[in-house]
XYZ file of N, CA and C in Angstrom:
516
model
N 0.785 -1.265 -0.017
C -0.259 -0.064 -0.154
C 0.905 0.841 -0.082
N 1.986 1.848 0.860
C 2.772 2.327 1.374
C 3.721 2.647 -0.660
N 4.002 1.447 -0.913
C 4.780 1.491 -2.293
C 4.067 2.026 -3.258
N 2.480 1.391 -3.273
C 1.485 1.898 -4.338
C 1.277 3.498 -4.436
N 1.475 4.288 -3.153
C 1.521 5.589 -3.088
C 2.777 6.179 -3.575
N 4.148 5.659 -3.175
C 5.177 6.146 -3.510
C 5.220 6.046 -4.957
N 4.885 4.795 -5.840
C 4.719 5.055 -6.969
C 4.096 5.647 -7.975
N 3.033 5.759 -7.021
C 2.003 7.102 -7.977
C 2.847 8.521 -7.752
N 3.200 9.021 -6.609
C 4.034 10.085 -6.582
C 4.888 10.269 -7.405
N 5.992 9.211 -7.744
C 6.906 9.196 -8.397
C 6.519 9.245 -10.175
N 5.386 9.166 -10.455
C 4.343 9.162 -11.587
C 4.049 10.275 -11.933
N 3.172 10.964 -10.741
C 2.717 12.558 -10.867
C 4.060 13.327 -11.128
N 5.085 13.112 -10.676
C 6.288 13.924 -10.262
C 6.898 13.903 -11.792
N 6.989 12.842 -12.734
C 7.374 12.635 -14.001
C 6.580 13.188 -14.987
N 4.760 13.369 -14.689
C 3.942 13.931 -15.231
C 4.178 15.174 -15.440
N 4.591 15.779 -13.986
C 4.450 17.493 -14.151
C 5.967 17.479 -14.745
N 7.019 17.265 -14.712
C 8.317 17.496 -15.396
C 8.055 17.798 -16.783
N 7.344 16.530 -17.317
C 7.318 16.454 -18.671
C 6.172 17.726 -19.106
N 5.292 18.304 -18.309
C 4.491 19.042 -18.768
C 4.788 20.440 -18.374
N 5.988 20.443 -17.571
C 7.046 21.755 -17.122
C 7.425 22.285 -18.177
N 8.109 21.139 -19.217
C 9.050 21.630 -20.144
C 8.481 21.297 -21.583
N 7.329 21.150 -21.890
C 6.664 20.590 -22.858
C 6.500 22.236 -23.546
N 7.076 22.090 -24.773
C 6.744 22.848 -25.650
C 6.035 22.919 -27.016
N 4.914 23.320 -27.010
C 3.832 23.189 -27.813
C 4.423 23.215 -29.386
N 4.227 22.278 -30.039
C 4.786 22.135 -31.269
C 3.856 22.337 -32.515
N 2.343 22.775 -31.863
C 1.318 23.066 -33.418
C 1.757 23.292 -34.345
N 1.605 22.829 -35.487
C 2.045 23.255 -36.638
C 0.844 23.570 -37.613
N 0.980 24.059 -38.797
C -0.112 24.136 -39.643
C -0.480 22.843 -40.918
N 0.581 21.826 -40.479
C 0.131 20.452 -41.245
C -1.337 19.825 -41.123
N -1.931 19.710 -42.229
C -3.080 18.844 -42.409
C -3.000 17.266 -41.368
N -4.163 17.348 -41.061
C -4.236 15.883 -39.838
C -4.545 14.826 -41.006
N -3.675 13.905 -40.570
C -3.273 12.226 -41.277
C -3.516 11.417 -40.598
N -3.123 11.289 -39.396
C -3.361 10.172 -38.782
C -3.531 10.327 -37.337
N -4.305 9.767 -36.301
C -5.261 10.348 -35.299
C -5.415 8.981 -34.397
N -5.009 9.412 -33.555
C -4.918 8.584 -32.131
C -5.851 9.032 -31.091
N -6.422 7.918 -30.373
C -7.629 8.052 -29.359
C -7.153 7.560 -28.035
N -7.607 8.311 -26.828
C -7.271 7.584 -25.630
C -8.685 7.383 -24.764
N -9.240 6.367 -24.613
C -10.275 6.259 -24.112
C -10.304 5.601 -22.273
N -11.077 5.823 -21.725
C -11.125 5.599 -20.306
C -12.336 4.440 -20.392
N -12.269 2.937 -20.116
C -13.171 1.946 -20.890
C -14.110 2.058 -19.546
N -13.962 2.419 -18.470
C -14.807 2.656 -17.450
C -15.679 3.597 -17.477
N -15.179 4.956 -18.479
C -16.171 5.929 -18.921
C -16.979 5.721 -20.037
N -16.421 5.300 -20.953
C -16.992 5.588 -22.570
C -16.183 4.235 -22.909
N -16.896 3.262 -23.634
C -16.612 2.363 -24.370
C -17.329 2.129 -26.024
N -17.910 2.911 -26.338
C -18.190 3.028 -27.647
C -17.097 3.667 -28.740
N -16.238 2.604 -28.973
C -14.716 3.009 -29.672
C -15.391 3.607 -31.156
N -16.350 2.517 -31.532
C -16.316 2.493 -33.287
C -16.833 3.804 -33.558
N -17.643 4.685 -32.806
C -17.653 5.947 -33.039
C -16.711 6.794 -33.355
N -15.511 6.896 -33.101
C -14.641 7.395 -33.982
C -13.907 7.013 -34.909
N -14.072 5.714 -35.157
C -13.594 5.179 -36.483
C -14.933 5.668 -37.473
N -15.986 5.524 -37.269
C -17.004 6.587 -38.365
C -16.598 7.715 -38.730
N -16.388 8.774 -37.139
C -15.859 9.578 -37.360
C -14.931 10.070 -38.346
N -13.805 9.415 -37.855
C -12.654 9.665 -38.960
C -13.012 9.517 -40.393
N -13.888 8.689 -40.924
C -14.280 8.238 -42.199
C -15.016 9.587 -42.509
N -15.877 10.305 -41.564
C -16.508 11.301 -42.035
C -15.818 12.611 -42.413
N -14.579 12.548 -41.957
C -13.622 13.793 -41.922
C -12.615 13.497 -42.994
N -12.573 11.900 -43.485
C -11.715 11.703 -44.866
C -10.649 11.640 -44.342
N -10.543 10.987 -42.921
C -9.313 10.707 -42.356
C -8.895 8.914 -42.703
N -8.565 8.126 -43.675
C -8.650 6.656 -43.824
C -7.184 6.251 -43.747
N -6.091 6.908 -43.078
C -5.018 6.382 -42.548
C -5.189 5.091 -42.106
N -4.219 4.149 -42.327
C -4.067 2.742 -41.711
C -3.668 2.816 -40.325
N -2.935 3.841 -40.016
C -2.235 4.280 -38.575
C -2.868 4.782 -37.577
N -4.291 5.033 -37.706
C -5.407 5.238 -36.766
C -5.065 4.522 -35.618
N -4.922 4.705 -34.036
C -5.339 3.717 -33.214
C -5.891 4.167 -32.216
N -6.580 3.488 -31.721
C -7.395 3.607 -30.268
C -7.163 2.829 -29.317
N -6.967 3.618 -28.065
C -6.114 2.951 -26.977
C -7.297 2.994 -25.536
N -7.401 1.980 -25.440
C -8.491 1.829 -24.009
C -7.524 1.572 -22.384
N -7.667 2.442 -21.677
C -7.594 2.195 -20.157
C -8.842 1.499 -19.591
N -8.022 0.625 -18.605
C -9.056 0.076 -17.781
C -8.323 -0.449 -16.455
N -9.130 -0.348 -15.284
C -8.872 -0.895 -14.568
C -8.656 -2.395 -14.326
N -9.307 -2.989 -15.044
C -9.765 -4.438 -14.696
C -8.888 -5.089 -16.027
N -7.548 -5.695 -15.663
C -6.666 -5.964 -16.682
C -6.970 -7.438 -17.190
N -8.409 -8.123 -16.563
C -8.479 -9.124 -17.523
C -9.413 -9.076 -18.896
N -9.997 -7.362 -18.818
C -10.803 -7.218 -20.024
C -10.516 -7.863 -21.453
N -11.612 -8.255 -22.148
C -10.870 -8.718 -23.150
C -10.541 -7.403 -24.021
N -9.789 -7.568 -25.230
C -9.072 -5.908 -25.802
C -8.961 -6.293 -27.199
N -10.148 -7.040 -27.804
C -10.212 -7.518 -29.054
C -10.910 -6.279 -29.535
N -11.506 -5.437 -29.097
C -12.451 -4.163 -29.528
C -11.464 -2.928 -29.880
N -10.294 -2.780 -29.268
C -9.519 -1.652 -29.361
C -8.134 -1.936 -29.929
N -7.182 -1.267 -30.826
C -5.758 -1.409 -31.085
C -5.267 -2.101 -29.983
N -5.111 -1.197 -29.051
C -4.400 -1.669 -27.677
C -5.254 -1.364 -26.358
N -5.000 -2.307 -25.186
C -5.862 -1.684 -24.211
C -4.626 -2.119 -22.949
N -4.456 -1.083 -22.035
C -3.936 -1.288 -21.063
C -4.404 -0.765 -19.443
N -3.621 -1.418 -18.483
C -4.199 -0.900 -17.473
C -3.574 -0.676 -16.204
N -3.315 -0.399 -14.829
C -2.171 0.137 -14.095
C -1.184 -0.798 -14.175
N -1.219 -2.050 -14.232
C 0.087 -2.910 -14.213
C 1.108 -2.339 -15.391
N 0.433 -2.017 -16.521
C 1.524 -1.686 -17.377
C 2.362 -0.257 -17.350
N 2.257 0.005 -16.240
C 3.026 0.980 -15.724
C 3.968 0.933 -14.516
N 4.931 1.818 -14.499
C 6.308 1.567 -13.621
C 6.078 2.619 -12.804
N 7.758 2.178 -12.419
C 8.022 3.633 -11.418
C 8.548 4.936 -12.337
N 8.826 6.204 -12.085
C 9.323 7.226 -12.989
C 8.749 7.519 -14.012
N 7.279 6.865 -14.566
C 6.499 6.963 -15.738
C 7.227 6.009 -16.816
N 7.959 5.093 -16.266
C 8.546 3.688 -17.138
C 6.889 3.041 -17.360
N 7.185 2.642 -18.990
C 6.062 2.248 -19.389
C 6.441 0.591 -19.793
N 5.827 -0.254 -19.266
C 6.128 -1.852 -19.394
C 5.784 -2.571 -20.504
N 4.593 -2.171 -21.287
C 4.101 -2.728 -22.324
C 4.585 -1.712 -23.980
N 5.202 -2.784 -24.718
C 6.003 -2.519 -25.760
C 4.629 -1.487 -27.027
N 3.819 -1.979 -26.665
C 2.510 -1.769 -27.563
C 2.155 -0.140 -27.120
N 2.414 0.157 -26.088
C 2.059 1.650 -25.056
C 3.189 2.192 -25.487
N 4.641 1.895 -25.335
C 6.017 2.541 -25.626
C 5.951 3.216 -27.072
N 5.463 2.044 -27.933
C 4.920 2.149 -29.606
C 4.222 3.625 -29.896
N 3.155 3.443 -29.154
C 1.890 4.643 -29.281
C 2.859 5.915 -28.642
N 3.391 5.732 -27.712
C 4.001 7.639 -27.126
C 5.043 7.539 -28.041
N 5.358 6.962 -28.471
C 6.613 7.558 -29.572
C 6.298 7.794 -30.855
N 4.883 7.111 -31.234
C 4.642 7.600 -32.813
C 4.412 8.816 -33.095
N 4.275 9.931 -33.549
C 4.413 11.574 -33.948
C 2.790 11.281 -34.560
N 1.561 11.016 -33.823
C 0.525 11.325 -34.608
C 0.237 12.970 -34.867
N -0.381 12.857 -35.687
C -0.784 14.235 -36.534
C -1.845 14.910 -35.255
N -2.682 14.150 -34.406
C -3.695 14.557 -33.480
C -4.053 13.349 -32.494
N -4.056 13.763 -31.320
C -4.227 12.587 -30.011
C -5.476 13.631 -29.839
N -6.413 12.666 -29.886
C -8.004 12.847 -28.728
C -7.956 11.996 -27.414
N -7.999 12.851 -26.548
C -8.319 12.375 -24.617
C -9.753 12.529 -24.852
N -10.228 11.305 -24.974
C -11.940 11.151 -24.757
C -12.140 10.656 -23.486
N -11.733 11.455 -22.380
C -11.805 10.850 -20.726
C -12.239 12.236 -19.966
N -12.956 12.177 -18.857
C -13.421 13.433 -18.098
C -12.648 13.187 -16.781
N -12.866 11.832 -16.319
C -12.250 11.797 -14.705
C -10.485 11.738 -14.467
N -9.864 12.312 -14.209
C -8.482 12.211 -13.936
C -7.991 10.985 -13.366
N -7.162 10.248 -14.287
C -6.367 9.044 -14.206
C -4.669 9.265 -14.752
N -4.352 8.944 -13.596
C -2.529 9.444 -13.478
C -2.160 8.710 -14.639
N -2.268 7.311 -15.356
C -1.695 6.748 -16.550
C -2.433 7.302 -17.618
N -3.589 7.553 -17.984
C -4.008 9.010 -19.099
C -3.189 9.882 -19.204
N -3.200 10.383 -17.826
C -2.105 11.752 -18.247
C -0.717 11.295 -18.456
N -0.112 10.541 -17.556
C 1.319 10.162 -18.002
C 0.935 9.582 -19.652
N 0.321 8.934 -20.187
C 0.310 8.689 -21.631
C -0.116 9.745 -22.528
N -0.564 10.923 -21.978
C -0.774 12.169 -23.059
C 0.319 12.980 -22.963
N 0.687 13.378 -21.673
C 1.971 14.101 -21.261
C 3.069 13.675 -22.381
N 3.486 12.262 -22.571
C 4.519 11.941 -22.721
C 4.231 11.471 -24.231
N 3.405 11.400 -25.081
C 3.152 11.469 -26.181
C 3.680 12.360 -27.216
N 3.907 12.039 -28.431
C 4.718 12.490 -29.485
C 3.882 13.323 -30.354
N 2.407 13.277 -30.193
C 1.277 13.633 -30.877
C 1.833 15.078 -31.117
N 1.350 15.651 -32.229
C 1.539 17.253 -32.492
C 0.414 18.389 -31.997
N -0.293 17.562 -32.004
C -1.789 18.198 -31.391
C -2.850 17.391 -30.904
N -2.948 18.104 -29.604
C -3.738 17.269 -28.430
C -5.025 17.923 -28.208
N -6.276 17.165 -27.964
C -7.181 17.325 -27.853
C -8.248 16.704 -26.817
N -8.403 17.693 -25.959
C -9.000 16.764 -24.650
C -10.424 17.518 -24.098
N -11.219 16.725 -23.312
C -12.407 17.425 -22.821
C -12.570 17.476 -21.310
N -10.858 17.208 -20.638
C -10.821 17.359 -19.310
C -10.459 18.538 -18.733
N -10.845 19.515 -18.249
C -10.288 20.668 -17.833
C -9.323 20.753 -16.347
N -9.291 19.127 -15.813
C -8.567 18.807 -14.815
C -7.029 19.380 -14.921
N -6.584 19.367 -16.049
C -4.986 19.775 -15.995
C -4.822 20.577 -17.128
N -5.029 21.210 -17.744
C -5.099 22.324 -18.916
C -3.815 22.242 -19.667
N -2.562 21.932 -18.894
C -1.067 21.870 -19.463
C -1.319 20.823 -20.325
N -2.082 19.740 -20.658
C -1.582 18.436 -21.447
C -2.395 18.850 -22.605
N -3.137 19.730 -23.165
C -3.679 19.669 -24.175
C -3.723 21.207 -24.858
N -3.734 21.139 -26.109
C -3.716 22.336 -27.061
C -4.848 22.716 -27.265
N -5.974 21.801 -27.311
C -7.209 22.508 -27.337
C -8.510 21.482 -26.669
N -8.910 22.103 -26.050
C -9.914 21.798 -24.485
C -11.466 21.812 -25.090
N -12.477 20.791 -25.496
C -13.551 20.848 -25.938
C -14.355 20.704 -24.667
N -14.810 21.443 -23.769
C -15.840 20.875 -22.376
C -17.018 20.462 -22.722
N -17.080 19.109 -23.048
C -18.077 18.456 -23.056
C -18.239 17.479 -22.210
N -19.695 17.108 -21.919
C -19.908 16.125 -21.394
C -19.722 14.875 -22.175
N -19.343 13.342 -21.683
C -18.923 12.051 -22.538
C -20.070 11.776 -23.293
N -21.283 11.751 -23.016
C -22.685 11.169 -23.085
C -22.822 12.248 -24.669
N -22.168 13.730 -24.670
C -22.731 14.569 -25.717
C -21.326 14.264 -26.945
N -21.108 13.301 -27.476
C -20.405 12.770 -28.405
C -20.468 13.387 -29.787
N -21.625 13.686 -30.093
C -22.100 14.453 -31.200
C -21.433 15.694 -31.211
N -22.013 16.555 -29.993
C -21.341 17.993 -29.804
C -19.759 18.061 -29.952
N -19.474 16.921 -29.248
C -17.655 16.990 -29.506
C -17.119 16.698 -31.041
N -17.838 16.084 -31.709
C -17.867 15.588 -32.971
C -17.825 17.288 -33.840
N -18.919 17.562 -33.519
C -19.081 19.224 -34.618
C -18.302 19.995 -34.198
N -18.071 20.600 -32.446
C -16.964 21.085 -32.297
C -15.692 20.988 -32.604
N -15.064 19.807 -32.726
C -13.514 19.212 -33.285
C -13.580 19.405 -34.578
N -14.607 19.129 -35.523
C -14.433 19.716 -36.973
C -14.447 21.137 -37.090
N -15.251 21.627 -36.477
C -15.685 23.198 -36.429
C -13.674 23.994 -36.236
N -13.410 23.621 -35.163
C -11.815 23.717 -34.777
C -11.097 23.906 -35.557
N -10.958 22.240 -36.291
C -9.840 21.907 -36.922
C -10.039 22.871 -38.344
N -11.508 23.008 -38.812
C -11.332 23.575 -39.879
C -10.985 25.360 -39.597
N -11.310 25.717 -38.475
C -10.781 27.398 -38.428
C -8.923 27.428 -38.343
N -8.487 25.988 -37.632
C -7.040 25.971 -37.982
C -6.303 25.597 -38.738
N -7.384 25.394 -39.979
C -6.951 24.615 -41.397
C -6.191 23.797 -41.487
N -6.719 22.470 -40.380
C -6.318 21.314 -39.981
C -6.902 20.311 -41.046
N -7.806 20.445 -41.498
C -8.614 19.525 -42.200
C -8.528 19.982 -43.794
């Protein structure tokens, strides 16, 4: 129990260091590859995003949907990758090679579709090499380049707003 608290504190410190040194690298390039981070305990309708990407004309085979769950026995055939707290070590160390590859892939856009603050999701968001990060949570605004403050059940509003802002930013 005490070790778990120390591990969490070391990971929080790692995330804070990443965010303190983060330099926003938003550019004017068009979006071609997209990754989505979901908290499976909050939202599990992953297929909505695949349909949405097709609507936007984003058809790259490099799109990824990653689901985080507290239950590491969950079947993960629905998502590209799934992770749980056991995939994270001390000081931001990632134990899952699929997650490590995800973090190091320079996606054009990362969508973080979760409301509740989860340290592991924040760690993946902060460590991601994605060029443009979009979130719906206002828990830590340093994580994102664009925040669309909607409830999880308002996925259609989120999709409309994201499309609007991507057009304004000339990313589509």
